[in-house]
Each structure stands twice: as C-alpha cells, then as structure tokens.
Coordinates of C-alpha atoms (C1' of nucleotides) in Angstrom, one line a residue:
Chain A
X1 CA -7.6 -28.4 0.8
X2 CA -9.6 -25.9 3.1
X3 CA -12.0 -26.9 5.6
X4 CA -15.2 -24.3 4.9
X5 CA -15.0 -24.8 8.9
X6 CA -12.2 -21.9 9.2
X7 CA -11.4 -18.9 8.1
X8 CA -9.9 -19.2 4.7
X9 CA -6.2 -18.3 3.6
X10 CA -6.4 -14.9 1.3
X11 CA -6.2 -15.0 -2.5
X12 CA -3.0 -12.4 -3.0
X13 CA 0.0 -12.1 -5.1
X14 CA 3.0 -11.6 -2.2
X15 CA 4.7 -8.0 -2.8
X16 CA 7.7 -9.1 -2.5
X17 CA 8.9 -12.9 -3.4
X18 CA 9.4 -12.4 -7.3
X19 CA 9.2 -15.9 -9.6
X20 CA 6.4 -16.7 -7.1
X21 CA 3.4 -16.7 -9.7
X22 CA 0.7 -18.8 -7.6
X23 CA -1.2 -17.4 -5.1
X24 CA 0.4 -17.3 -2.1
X25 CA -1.3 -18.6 1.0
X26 CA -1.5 -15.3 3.7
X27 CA -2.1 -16.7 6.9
X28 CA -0.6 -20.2 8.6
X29 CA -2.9 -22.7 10.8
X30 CA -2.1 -21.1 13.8
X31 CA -3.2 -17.7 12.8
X32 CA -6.2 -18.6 11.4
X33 CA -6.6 -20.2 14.9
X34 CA -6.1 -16.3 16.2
X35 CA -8.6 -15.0 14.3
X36 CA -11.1 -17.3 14.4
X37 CA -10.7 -16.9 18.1
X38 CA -13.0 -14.0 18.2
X39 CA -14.8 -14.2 14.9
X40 CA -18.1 -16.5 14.0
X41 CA -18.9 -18.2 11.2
X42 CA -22.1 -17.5 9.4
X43 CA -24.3 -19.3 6.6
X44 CA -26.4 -17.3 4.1
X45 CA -28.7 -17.9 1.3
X46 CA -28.9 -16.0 -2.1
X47 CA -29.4 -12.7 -2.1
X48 CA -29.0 -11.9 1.5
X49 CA -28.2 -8.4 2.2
X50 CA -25.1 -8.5 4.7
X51 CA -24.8 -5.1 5.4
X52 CA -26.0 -1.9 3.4
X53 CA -24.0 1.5 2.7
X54 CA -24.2 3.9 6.0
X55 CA -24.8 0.9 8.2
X56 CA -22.4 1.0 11.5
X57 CA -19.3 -1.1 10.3
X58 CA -19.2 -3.3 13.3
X59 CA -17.6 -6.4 11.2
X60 CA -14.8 -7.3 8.5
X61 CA -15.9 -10.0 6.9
X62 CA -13.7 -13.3 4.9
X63 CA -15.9 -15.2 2.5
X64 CA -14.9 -18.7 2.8
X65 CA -17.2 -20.3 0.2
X66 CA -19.4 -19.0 -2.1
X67 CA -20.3 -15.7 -3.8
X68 CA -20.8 -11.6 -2.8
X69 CA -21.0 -8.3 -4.7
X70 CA -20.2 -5.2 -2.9
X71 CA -22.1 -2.5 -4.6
X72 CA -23.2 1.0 -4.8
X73 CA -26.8 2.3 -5.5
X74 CA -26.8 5.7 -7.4
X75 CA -29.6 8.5 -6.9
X76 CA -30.1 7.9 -11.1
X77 CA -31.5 4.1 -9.6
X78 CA -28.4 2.9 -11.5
X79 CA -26.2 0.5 -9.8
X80 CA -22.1 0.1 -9.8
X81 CA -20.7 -3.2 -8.8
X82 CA -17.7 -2.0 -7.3
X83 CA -16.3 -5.9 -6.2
X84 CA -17.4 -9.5 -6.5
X85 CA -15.7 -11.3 -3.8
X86 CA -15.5 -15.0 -3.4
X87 CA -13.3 -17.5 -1.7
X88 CA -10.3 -16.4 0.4
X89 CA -11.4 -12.4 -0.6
X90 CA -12.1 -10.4 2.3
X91 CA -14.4 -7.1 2.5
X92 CA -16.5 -4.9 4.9
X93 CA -13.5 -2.1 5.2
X94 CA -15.2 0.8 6.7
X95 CA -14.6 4.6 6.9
X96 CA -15.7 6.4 9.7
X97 CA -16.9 3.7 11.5
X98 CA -19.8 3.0 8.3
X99 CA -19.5 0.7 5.3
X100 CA -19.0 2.5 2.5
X101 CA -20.5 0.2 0.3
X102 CA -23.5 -2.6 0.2
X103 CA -23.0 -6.3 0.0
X104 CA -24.9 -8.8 -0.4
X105 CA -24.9 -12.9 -1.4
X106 CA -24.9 -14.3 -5.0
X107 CA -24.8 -17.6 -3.8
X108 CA -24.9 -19.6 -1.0
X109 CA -22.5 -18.1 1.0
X110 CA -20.3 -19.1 4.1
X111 CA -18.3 -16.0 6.0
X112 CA -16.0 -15.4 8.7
X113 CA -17.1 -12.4 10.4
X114 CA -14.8 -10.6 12.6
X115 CA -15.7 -7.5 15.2
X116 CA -13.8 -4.6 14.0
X117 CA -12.8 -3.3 17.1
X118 CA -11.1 -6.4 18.3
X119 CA -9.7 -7.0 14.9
X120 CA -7.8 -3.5 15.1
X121 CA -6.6 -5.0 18.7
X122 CA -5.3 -8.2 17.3
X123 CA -3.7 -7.0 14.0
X124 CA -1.7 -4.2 15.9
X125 CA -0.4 -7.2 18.4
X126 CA 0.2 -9.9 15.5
X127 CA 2.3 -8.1 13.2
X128 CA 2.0 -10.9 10.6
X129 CA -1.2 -11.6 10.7
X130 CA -1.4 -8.1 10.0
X131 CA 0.6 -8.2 7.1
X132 CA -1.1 -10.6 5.5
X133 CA -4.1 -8.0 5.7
X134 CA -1.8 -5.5 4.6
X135 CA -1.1 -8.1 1.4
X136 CA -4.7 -8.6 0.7
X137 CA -5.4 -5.3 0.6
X138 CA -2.5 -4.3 -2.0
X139 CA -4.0 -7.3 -3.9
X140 CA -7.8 -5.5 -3.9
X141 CA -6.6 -2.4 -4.9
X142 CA -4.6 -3.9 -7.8
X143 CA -7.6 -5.8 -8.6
X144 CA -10.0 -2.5 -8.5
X145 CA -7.3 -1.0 -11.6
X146 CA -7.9 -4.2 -13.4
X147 CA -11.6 -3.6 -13.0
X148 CA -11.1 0.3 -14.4
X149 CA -8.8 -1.0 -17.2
X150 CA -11.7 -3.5 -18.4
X151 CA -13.7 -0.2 -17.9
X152 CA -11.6 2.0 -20.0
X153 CA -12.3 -0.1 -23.2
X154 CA -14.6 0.9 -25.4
X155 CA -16.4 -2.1 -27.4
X156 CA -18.6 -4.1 -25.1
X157 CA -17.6 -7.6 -26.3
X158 CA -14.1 -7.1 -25.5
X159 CA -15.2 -5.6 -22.4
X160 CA -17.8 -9.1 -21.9
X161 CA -14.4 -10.8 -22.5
X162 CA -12.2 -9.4 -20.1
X163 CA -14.5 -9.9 -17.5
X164 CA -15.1 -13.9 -18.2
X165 CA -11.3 -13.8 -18.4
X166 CA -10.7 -12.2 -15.2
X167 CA -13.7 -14.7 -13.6
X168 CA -11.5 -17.5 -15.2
X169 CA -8.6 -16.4 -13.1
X170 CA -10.0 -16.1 -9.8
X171 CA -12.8 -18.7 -9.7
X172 CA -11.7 -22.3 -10.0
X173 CA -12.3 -23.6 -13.9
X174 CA -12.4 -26.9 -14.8
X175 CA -10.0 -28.6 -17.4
X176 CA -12.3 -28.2 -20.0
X177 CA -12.0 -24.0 -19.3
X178 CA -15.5 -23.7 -18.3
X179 CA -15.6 -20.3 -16.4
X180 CA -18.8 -20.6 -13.8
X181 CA -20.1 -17.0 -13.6
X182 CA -22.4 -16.9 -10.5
X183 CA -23.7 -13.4 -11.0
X184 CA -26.9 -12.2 -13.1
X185 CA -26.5 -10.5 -16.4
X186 CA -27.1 -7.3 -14.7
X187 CA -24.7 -7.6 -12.2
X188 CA -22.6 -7.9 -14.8
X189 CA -23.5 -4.8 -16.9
X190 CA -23.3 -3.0 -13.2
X191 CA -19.7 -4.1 -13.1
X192 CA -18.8 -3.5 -16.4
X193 CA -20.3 -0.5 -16.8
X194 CA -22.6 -1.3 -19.4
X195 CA -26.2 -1.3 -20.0
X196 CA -28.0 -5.1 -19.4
X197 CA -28.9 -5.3 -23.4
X198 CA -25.0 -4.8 -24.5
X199 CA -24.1 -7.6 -22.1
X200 CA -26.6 -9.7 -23.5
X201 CA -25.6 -8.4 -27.3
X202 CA -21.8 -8.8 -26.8
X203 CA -22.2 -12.3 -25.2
X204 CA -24.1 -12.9 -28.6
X205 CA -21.2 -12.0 -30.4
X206 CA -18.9 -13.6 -28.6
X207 CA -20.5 -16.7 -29.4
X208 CA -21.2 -15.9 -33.4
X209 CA -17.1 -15.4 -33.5
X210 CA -17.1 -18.7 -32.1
X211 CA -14.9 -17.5 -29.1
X212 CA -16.9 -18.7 -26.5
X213 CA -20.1 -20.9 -25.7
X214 CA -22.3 -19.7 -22.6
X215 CA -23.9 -22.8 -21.0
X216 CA -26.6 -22.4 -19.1
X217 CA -27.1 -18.8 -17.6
X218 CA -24.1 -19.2 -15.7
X219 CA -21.0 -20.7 -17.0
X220 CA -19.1 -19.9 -20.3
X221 CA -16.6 -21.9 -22.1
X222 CA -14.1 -20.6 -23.9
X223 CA -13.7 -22.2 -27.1
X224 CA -11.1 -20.6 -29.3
X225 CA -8.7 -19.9 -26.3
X226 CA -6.1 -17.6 -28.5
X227 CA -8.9 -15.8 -30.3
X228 CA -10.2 -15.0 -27.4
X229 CA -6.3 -13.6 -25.4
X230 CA -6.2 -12.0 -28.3
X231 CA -9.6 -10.0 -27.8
X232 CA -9.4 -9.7 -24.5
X233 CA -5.2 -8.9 -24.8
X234 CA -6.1 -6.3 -27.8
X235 CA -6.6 -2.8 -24.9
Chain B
X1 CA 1.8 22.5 9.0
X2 CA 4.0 19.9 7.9
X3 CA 7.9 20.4 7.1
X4 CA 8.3 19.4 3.9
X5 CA 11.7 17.6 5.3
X6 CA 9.7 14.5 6.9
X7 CA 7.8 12.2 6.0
X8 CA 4.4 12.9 5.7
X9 CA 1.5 12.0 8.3
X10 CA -1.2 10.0 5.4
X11 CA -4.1 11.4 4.4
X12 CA -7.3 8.5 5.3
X13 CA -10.2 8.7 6.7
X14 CA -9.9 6.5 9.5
X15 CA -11.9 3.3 9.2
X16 CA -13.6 3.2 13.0
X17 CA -14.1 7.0 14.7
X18 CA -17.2 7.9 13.8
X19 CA -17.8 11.7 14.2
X20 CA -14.6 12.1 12.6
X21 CA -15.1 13.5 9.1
X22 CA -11.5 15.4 9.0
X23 CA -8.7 13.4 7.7
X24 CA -7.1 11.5 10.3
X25 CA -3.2 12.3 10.8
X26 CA -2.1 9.1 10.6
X27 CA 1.7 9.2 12.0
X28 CA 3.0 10.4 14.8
X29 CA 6.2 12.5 15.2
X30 CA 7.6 9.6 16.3
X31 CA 6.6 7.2 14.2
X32 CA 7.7 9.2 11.6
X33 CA 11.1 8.7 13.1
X34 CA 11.5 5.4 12.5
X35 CA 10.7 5.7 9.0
X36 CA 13.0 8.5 8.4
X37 CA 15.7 6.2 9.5
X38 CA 15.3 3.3 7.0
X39 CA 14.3 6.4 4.1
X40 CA 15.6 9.0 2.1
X41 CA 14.3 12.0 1.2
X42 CA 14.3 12.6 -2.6
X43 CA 13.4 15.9 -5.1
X44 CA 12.3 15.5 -8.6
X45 CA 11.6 17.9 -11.0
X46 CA 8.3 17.8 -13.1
X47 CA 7.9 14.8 -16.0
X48 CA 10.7 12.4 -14.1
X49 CA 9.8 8.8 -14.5
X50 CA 9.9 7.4 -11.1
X51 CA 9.4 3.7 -11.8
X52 CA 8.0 1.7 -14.9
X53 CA 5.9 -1.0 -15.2
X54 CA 7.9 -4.3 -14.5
X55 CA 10.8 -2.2 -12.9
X56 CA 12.1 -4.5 -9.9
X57 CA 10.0 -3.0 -6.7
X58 CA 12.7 -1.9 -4.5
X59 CA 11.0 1.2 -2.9
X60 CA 7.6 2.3 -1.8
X61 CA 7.2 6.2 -1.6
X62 CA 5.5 8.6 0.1
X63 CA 4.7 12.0 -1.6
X64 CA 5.8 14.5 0.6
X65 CA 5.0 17.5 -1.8
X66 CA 3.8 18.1 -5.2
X67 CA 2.0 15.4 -7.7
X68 CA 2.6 12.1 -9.3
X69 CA 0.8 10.0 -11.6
X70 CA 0.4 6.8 -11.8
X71 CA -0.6 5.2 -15.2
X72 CA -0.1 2.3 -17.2
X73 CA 0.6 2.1 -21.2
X74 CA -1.6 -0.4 -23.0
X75 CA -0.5 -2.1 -26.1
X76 CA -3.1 0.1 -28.2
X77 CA -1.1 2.6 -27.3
X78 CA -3.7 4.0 -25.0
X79 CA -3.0 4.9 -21.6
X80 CA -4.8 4.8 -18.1
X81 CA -4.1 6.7 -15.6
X82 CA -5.1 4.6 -12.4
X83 CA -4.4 7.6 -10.1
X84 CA -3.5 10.9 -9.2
X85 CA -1.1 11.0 -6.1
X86 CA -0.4 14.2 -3.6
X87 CA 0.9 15.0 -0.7
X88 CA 1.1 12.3 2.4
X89 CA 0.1 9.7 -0.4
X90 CA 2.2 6.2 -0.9
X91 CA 2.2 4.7 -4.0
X92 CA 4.7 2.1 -5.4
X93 CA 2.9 -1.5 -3.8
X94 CA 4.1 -4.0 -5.9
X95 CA 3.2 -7.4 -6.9
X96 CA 6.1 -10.3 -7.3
X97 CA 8.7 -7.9 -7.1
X98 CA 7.2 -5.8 -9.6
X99 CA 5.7 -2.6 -9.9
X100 CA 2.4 -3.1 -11.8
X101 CA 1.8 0.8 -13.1
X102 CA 4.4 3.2 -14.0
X103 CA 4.8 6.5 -12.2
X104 CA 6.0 9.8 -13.4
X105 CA 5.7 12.8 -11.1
X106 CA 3.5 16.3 -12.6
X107 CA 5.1 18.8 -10.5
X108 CA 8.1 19.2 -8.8
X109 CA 7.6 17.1 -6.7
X110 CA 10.0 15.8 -3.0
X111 CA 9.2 11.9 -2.3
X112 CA 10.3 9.8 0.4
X113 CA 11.7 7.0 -0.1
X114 CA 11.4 3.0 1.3
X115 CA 13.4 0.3 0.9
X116 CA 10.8 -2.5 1.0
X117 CA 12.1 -5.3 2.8
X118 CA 13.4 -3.7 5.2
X119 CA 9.9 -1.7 5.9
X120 CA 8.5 -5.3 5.6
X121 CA 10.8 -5.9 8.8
X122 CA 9.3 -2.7 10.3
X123 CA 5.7 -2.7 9.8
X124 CA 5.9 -6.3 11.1
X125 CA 7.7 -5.2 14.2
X126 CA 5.8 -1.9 14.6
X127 CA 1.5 -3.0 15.2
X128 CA 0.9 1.0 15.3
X129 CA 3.3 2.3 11.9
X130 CA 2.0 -0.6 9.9
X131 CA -1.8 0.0 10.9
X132 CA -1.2 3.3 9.4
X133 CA -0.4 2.0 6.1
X134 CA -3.1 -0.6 6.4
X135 CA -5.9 2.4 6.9
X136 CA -4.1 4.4 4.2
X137 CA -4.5 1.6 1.9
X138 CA -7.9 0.8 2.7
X139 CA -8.4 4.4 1.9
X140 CA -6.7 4.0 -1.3
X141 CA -9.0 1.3 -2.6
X142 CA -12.2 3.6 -1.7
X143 CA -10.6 6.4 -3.6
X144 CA -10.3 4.0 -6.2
X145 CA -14.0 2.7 -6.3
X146 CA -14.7 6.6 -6.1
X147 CA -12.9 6.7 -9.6
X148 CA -15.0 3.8 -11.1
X149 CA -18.5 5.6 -10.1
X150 CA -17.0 8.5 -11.9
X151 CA -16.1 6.3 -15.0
X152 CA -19.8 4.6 -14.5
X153 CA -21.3 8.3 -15.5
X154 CA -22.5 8.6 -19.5
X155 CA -21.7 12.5 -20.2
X156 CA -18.6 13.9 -20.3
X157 CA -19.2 17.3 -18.9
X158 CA -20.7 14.8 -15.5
X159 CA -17.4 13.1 -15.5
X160 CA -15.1 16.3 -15.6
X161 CA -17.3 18.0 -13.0
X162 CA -16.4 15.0 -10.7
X163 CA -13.3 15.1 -11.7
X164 CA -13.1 18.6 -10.4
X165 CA -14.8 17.7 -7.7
X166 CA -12.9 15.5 -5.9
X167 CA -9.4 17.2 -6.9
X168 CA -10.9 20.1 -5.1
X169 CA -11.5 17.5 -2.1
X170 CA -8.2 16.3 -2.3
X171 CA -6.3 19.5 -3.0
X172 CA -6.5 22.5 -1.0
X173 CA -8.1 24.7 -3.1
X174 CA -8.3 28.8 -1.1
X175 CA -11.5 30.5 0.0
X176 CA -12.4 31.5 -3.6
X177 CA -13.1 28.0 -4.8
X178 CA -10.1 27.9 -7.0
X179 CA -9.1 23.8 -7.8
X180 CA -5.8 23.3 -8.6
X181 CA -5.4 21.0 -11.5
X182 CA -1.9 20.6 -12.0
X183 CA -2.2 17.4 -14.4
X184 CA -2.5 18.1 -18.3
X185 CA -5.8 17.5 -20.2
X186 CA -4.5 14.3 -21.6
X187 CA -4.2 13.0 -18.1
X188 CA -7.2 14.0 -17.1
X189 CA -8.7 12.4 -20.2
X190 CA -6.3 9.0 -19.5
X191 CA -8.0 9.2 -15.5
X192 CA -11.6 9.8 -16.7
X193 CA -11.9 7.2 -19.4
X194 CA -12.9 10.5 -22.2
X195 CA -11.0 11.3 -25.3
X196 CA -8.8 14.7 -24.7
X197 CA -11.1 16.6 -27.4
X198 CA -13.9 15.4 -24.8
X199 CA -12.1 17.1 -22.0
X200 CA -12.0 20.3 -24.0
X201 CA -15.5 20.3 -25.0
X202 CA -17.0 19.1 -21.5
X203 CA -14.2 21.8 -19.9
X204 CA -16.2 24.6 -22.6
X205 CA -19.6 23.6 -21.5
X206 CA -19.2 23.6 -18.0
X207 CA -17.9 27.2 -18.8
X208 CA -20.7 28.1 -20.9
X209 CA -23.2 26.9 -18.2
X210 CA -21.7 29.2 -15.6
X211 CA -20.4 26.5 -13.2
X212 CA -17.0 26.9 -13.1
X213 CA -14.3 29.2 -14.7
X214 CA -11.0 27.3 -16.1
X215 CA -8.4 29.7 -15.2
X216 CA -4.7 29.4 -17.1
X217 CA -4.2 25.8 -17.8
X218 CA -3.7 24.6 -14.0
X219 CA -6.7 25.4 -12.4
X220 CA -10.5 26.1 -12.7
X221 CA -12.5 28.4 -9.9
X222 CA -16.3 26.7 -9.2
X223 CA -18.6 30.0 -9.8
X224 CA -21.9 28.3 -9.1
X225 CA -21.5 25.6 -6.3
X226 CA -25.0 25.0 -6.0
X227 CA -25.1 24.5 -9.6
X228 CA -22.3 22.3 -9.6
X229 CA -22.9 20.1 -6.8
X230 CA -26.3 19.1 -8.2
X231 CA -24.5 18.0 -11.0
X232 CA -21.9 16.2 -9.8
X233 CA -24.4 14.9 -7.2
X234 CA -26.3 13.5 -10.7
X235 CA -25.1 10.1 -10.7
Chain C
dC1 C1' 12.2 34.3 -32.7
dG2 C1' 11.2 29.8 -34.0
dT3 C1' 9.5 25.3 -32.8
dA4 C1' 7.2 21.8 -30.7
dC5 C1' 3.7 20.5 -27.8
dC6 C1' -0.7 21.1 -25.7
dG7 C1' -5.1 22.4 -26.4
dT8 C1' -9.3 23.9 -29.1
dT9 C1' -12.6 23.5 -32.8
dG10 C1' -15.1 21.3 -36.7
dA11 C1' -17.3 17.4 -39.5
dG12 C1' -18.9 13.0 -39.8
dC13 C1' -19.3 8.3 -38.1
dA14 C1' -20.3 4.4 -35.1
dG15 C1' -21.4 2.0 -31.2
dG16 C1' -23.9 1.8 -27.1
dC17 C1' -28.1 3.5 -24.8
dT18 C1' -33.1 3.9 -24.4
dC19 C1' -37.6 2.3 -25.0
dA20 C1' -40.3 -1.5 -26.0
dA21 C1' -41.9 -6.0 -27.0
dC22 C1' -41.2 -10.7 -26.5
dC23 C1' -39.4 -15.2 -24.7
dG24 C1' -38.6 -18.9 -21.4
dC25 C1' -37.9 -20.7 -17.0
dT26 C1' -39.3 -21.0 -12.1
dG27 C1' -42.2 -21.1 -8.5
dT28 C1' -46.9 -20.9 -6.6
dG29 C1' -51.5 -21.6 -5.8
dG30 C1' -56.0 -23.3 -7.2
Chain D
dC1 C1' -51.8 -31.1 -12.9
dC2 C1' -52.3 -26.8 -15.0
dA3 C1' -52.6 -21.8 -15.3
dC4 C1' -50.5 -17.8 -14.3
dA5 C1' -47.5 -14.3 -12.5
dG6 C1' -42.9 -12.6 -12.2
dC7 C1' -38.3 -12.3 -13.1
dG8 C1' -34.2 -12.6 -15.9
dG9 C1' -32.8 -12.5 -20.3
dT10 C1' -33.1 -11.6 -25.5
dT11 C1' -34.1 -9.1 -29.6
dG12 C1' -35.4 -4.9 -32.4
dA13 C1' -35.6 0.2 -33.9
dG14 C1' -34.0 4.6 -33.6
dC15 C1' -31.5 8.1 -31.3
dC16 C1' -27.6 10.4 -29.2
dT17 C1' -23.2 11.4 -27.7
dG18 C1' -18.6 10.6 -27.6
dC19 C1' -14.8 9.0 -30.8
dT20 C1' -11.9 9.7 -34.9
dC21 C1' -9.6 12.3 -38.1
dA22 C1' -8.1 16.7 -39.3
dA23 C1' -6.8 21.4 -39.2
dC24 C1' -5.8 25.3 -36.6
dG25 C1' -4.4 28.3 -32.4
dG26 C1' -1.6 29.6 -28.5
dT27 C1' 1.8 29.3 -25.3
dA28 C1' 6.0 27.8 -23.1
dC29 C1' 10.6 27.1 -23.8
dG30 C1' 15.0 26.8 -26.0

DNA sequence: CGTACCGTTGAGCAGGCTCAACCGCTGTGG
DNA sequence: CCACAGCGGTTGAGCCTGCTCAACGGTACG
C-alpha cells in the first residue's frame, strides 16, 4: 500500500531482470525520503492547467493519485493527447529549459513536484535513484510506441479497443474487468487520433458486438474478454 | 568533427539551458572513455538485422555512423516503424530482458556496442555519463511524440512534408536544401502510418506543387521553403 | 543480360470526417 | 422548485481521401 502522503514508486517494467512480469517498484523508502526532501506535495481539482507548452520548466512532476493528460494544441484548433499519466507516472521533462507540452488534471489530482534544478543535483549524486528515472523513462518511451501502434490501425473500433485495453493495464480494474476511463470522449479521440463522433460510433459498436458495456460515461466492462483480445490482438 | 572510431557525443536538446537551441554535445572526451572500455565498436553493412523482437537484450548501441531502423512486425503482417536512428543515437532499451522492436540498419552503418549490465554498473557509478543517457532519452520520447503529431495529420502529402521536414532537421542536409532520405518508400510509409502507393502519390504532388524536388531515390531538395514550411507548419 | 525488387500509376471502394441537429445531464439563478 | 443555459455526448447524411487490388515501369545487382 502507498501512502498518497509521498512520492509514489514508478510504474515500469525493469530493463533487465527477465521472468519479472509485474511492475517493479523503482524507488525504496529511503529514496523516496531523498526526494521528497526538496519536493512539495500539491492538491488540484479537475481541469487545473499545471503548466502550459513554452512555460519555464521549473518542475518535474510524480502524480501520486489521480488523473493528467499532457497535450499539444495545434494551430488547425485540433488537439493531440500525447500522454495520460496517472499513478506512479511521472512527467514535466523539459527542453531547453520549457515544457514542451501542456498538462493539465482530469481528476482530482495529488502531485509530487520537484525543482528541476535541484533534481538534476540530486540524481547526478544518487546514482540509483537516478536509475530508476532512467527506468521510467525507457518505460514512457515504450509506452509512446504502444500509443503509435494503436495509432497505426485503421478501423476506429479496434482502435476504441486498444485504448480501453491499454487503460485496463495501467489503471487498477476491478475483478469484474470494469476499466474506469477518467477522461472525456474527446480526450479520447485527441489520443487516438480520431474525430469525437467515431469514438462515440465505435464505442456503439463495440457494445452491438456485445464485446463491451460502457457504464456510465466513464467505465467500460469488457464482456466477451476473448472477443475482444482478439479485436484488439487482430493489428 | 567526430572520429568515426568513438563513441559518439548524443544528439539532445538539453532539458534546462535555455538560450541553447543547438544540440547539446552530450559526452565528454572522457566520458566517452569509459564507455569505450566496457564497448566495442562494430560495422554493418546495409539490411543487417541487428536484433529482433524478443531477442535476449544483451547490448544497447550507439549509432556512431549511418542509419538504423527500428520497427516492429504485427501479426497482419503490417509493420511499424517506431523510429528512424542516426548518428550519436542509442537504441536497443529493453524491457524484461527483451528487446521490444526489431532493428535492422539502412546504410552501412558502424554501431557501438554495450553490454548492459555492466553499463547498469556504470551509469550507476558515473552521476555525469548516466545523466547523459537520461537527457538523450528524454529527448527520444519528445522525438517520439513529434512522430505522433505527424501521424495526428489527415493528408498524406502533410504527413510526408513533415516527414521531410524533420529528416532534414535531423540529417545534415548541405546549403542547397538537399534532405537525405536514405530509408525506402516502404519505410517511410511503415514510419508515417500511409500506404507506400500514398507515399508515391503525396511524393508526386509535392513535386507538382513546386515544393520540393525528389532527387534519385535517396533524397529530395526543398525548392520553395516558404511554401513548404507553411505546410508543414499546417497542423 | 536477365531477374527481382522497389516504385509508380490507375480504378473503384470503403470508412472516417465534416456539418448539423438533437439529447440528456449538471449546475445555477430566479 | 423550476426554468434555462451550457457542455458533453449521440445520431444522421453526404462527401472525400486514402486503401486495396492490379498492372506496369525502371533500376540495381548478380
């Protein structure tokens, strides 16, 4: 169990360590203790806006509970979802001392927010605490090709499908494989890449095949679990 | 200029610095040292599989000269192709031992060469070596999210143009404007999400509208850059 | 010189997008 | 307590563009 009062261990498959399937847990007591050292821990409602593209990076941030999507906003007004982070994920990664992206809260959020400057002390002192930043960074960029392989797919429900599949592995589902999906349906079509009215559509079908049942606007259950591994299997 | 016989400073943008829009060199001389000591230095001719997906990950590498890709087979037979790697690139993280995408190199191509575990033993020991790979890799996963704002565009001839685009950021491409592309159609139809006949047609229209100029197979010269940045700037 | 692969071009189809109207829940103020 | 506005989501009609299938061309390499 993790106490929402610290900074939470990161979600990541280890690099090496093969057989080791669970998640492993990146950073002991004491370096959490490190860490927490010189970051604060912040509360935010809904749809706060924690930092916007171009703003000075001046903090990483961990999410310890609740929801964010890091985002782009197009010139076109269209938006790309790059990430949705959630517990034990970490963002805010600048370049050139900026964010590169946008984020803002689904949910009520709590996050660990760490000044960059000190960070970049600490992790080149603490070589394993660093390496467990290293980890969770290997694990976001295999995460982002998972994101364009759902992307490279052409029909929308199996597209709907991967998505609620990939939710169902990184958000906590009940027994009864209910997949809570914080996010609006158009933060969904910005992620997926498709337009609001296909996601809407393509949950439709999913639910006419009898593959999955949304409850409420946001959970789904799957019903039919190898109908639907093999739609979201068939790329 | 950079002896092909060492291993490569990384190209990243470094995440504090601002000011600094020129790629940062990211290892020292001697840093570069200790690498060289636990790697070896490795040529390949064009087409060579590197690694495959699910290959036990004993080695990161480092691209010292000429280009990789890195791509995984779906079972439909399609294939993605997560990323295009060049010189003072790494590629080969794995997860749980394993690599997660194949990679085969383009070009000739020299690579060094890492045993993991024992650059584990080194990055942990070395603050300064493994905050270079941690910026690189952070770099990585924005290069990444670039990809997926490319994918996020509708028309093909948009998506090629960025495509261009950004090979002509990340390749130095002379005075004239020429872009190398060393890759094949296919691959850039496997990177861009399009079907290869949509990379010839999009490659034709650009052509017809005056923007740019495929020359040979391998490379395309931008003949109206005001022209073509507003498209590419489109999104 | 022959062959195989990469790339181009053409015809027709299909699936997703756009525009538009409508529905239902939520929160607010009279 | 009710009326209403506003937002998020659903449904419909028609268009458009990229995909598929297919044939052909050109070039690199043995």
């Amino acid at each position: 169990m993790v106490s929402s009062q610290h900074i939470p261990p990161f979600r990541a498959i280890p690099a090496l360590d093969p057989g080791r399937t669970a998640d492993a847990v990146l950073l002991t007591e004491r370096q959490r203790q490190e860490l927490e050292n010189i970051g604060l821990r912040q509360r935010f409602p809904p749809r706060t806006v924690v930092y916007k593209e171009g703003d000075a990076a001046q903090w990483v941030f961990a999410v310890t509970e609740g929801a964010v999507k890091s985002y782009r906003d197009l010139r076109s007004g269209r938006r790309v979802v790059s990430a949705f982070l959630f517990s034990r994920d970490l963002f805010g990664l600048a370049a050139n001392g900026q964010y590169v992206n946008s984020a803002q809260t689904i949910a009520r959020t709590t996050l660990y927010r760490l000044p960059v400057r000190e960070l970049a002390v600490l992790l080149r002192q603490h070589g394993d605490i660093q390496f467990a930043f290293l980890s969770k960074l290997t694990h976001e960029l295999r995460e982002s090709q998972r994101r364009a392989i759902l992307v490279s797919r052409r029909d929308a429900s199996g597209r709907v499908a991967m998505f609620i599949a990939q939710m169902g592995e990184r958000l906590d589902r009940d027994a009864t494989g209910l997949v809570p999906l914080p996010m609006s349906r158009s933060d969904i079509a910005a992620f997926t890449g498709l337009s609001l009215e296909s996601i809407s559509r393509a949950a439709g079908d999913l639910e006419r095949r009898g593959l999955v049942k949304f409850e409420g606007r946001h959970s789904a259950r799957i019903l039919d679990p190898a109908g639907f591994a093999k739609l979201t299997g068939a790329i």
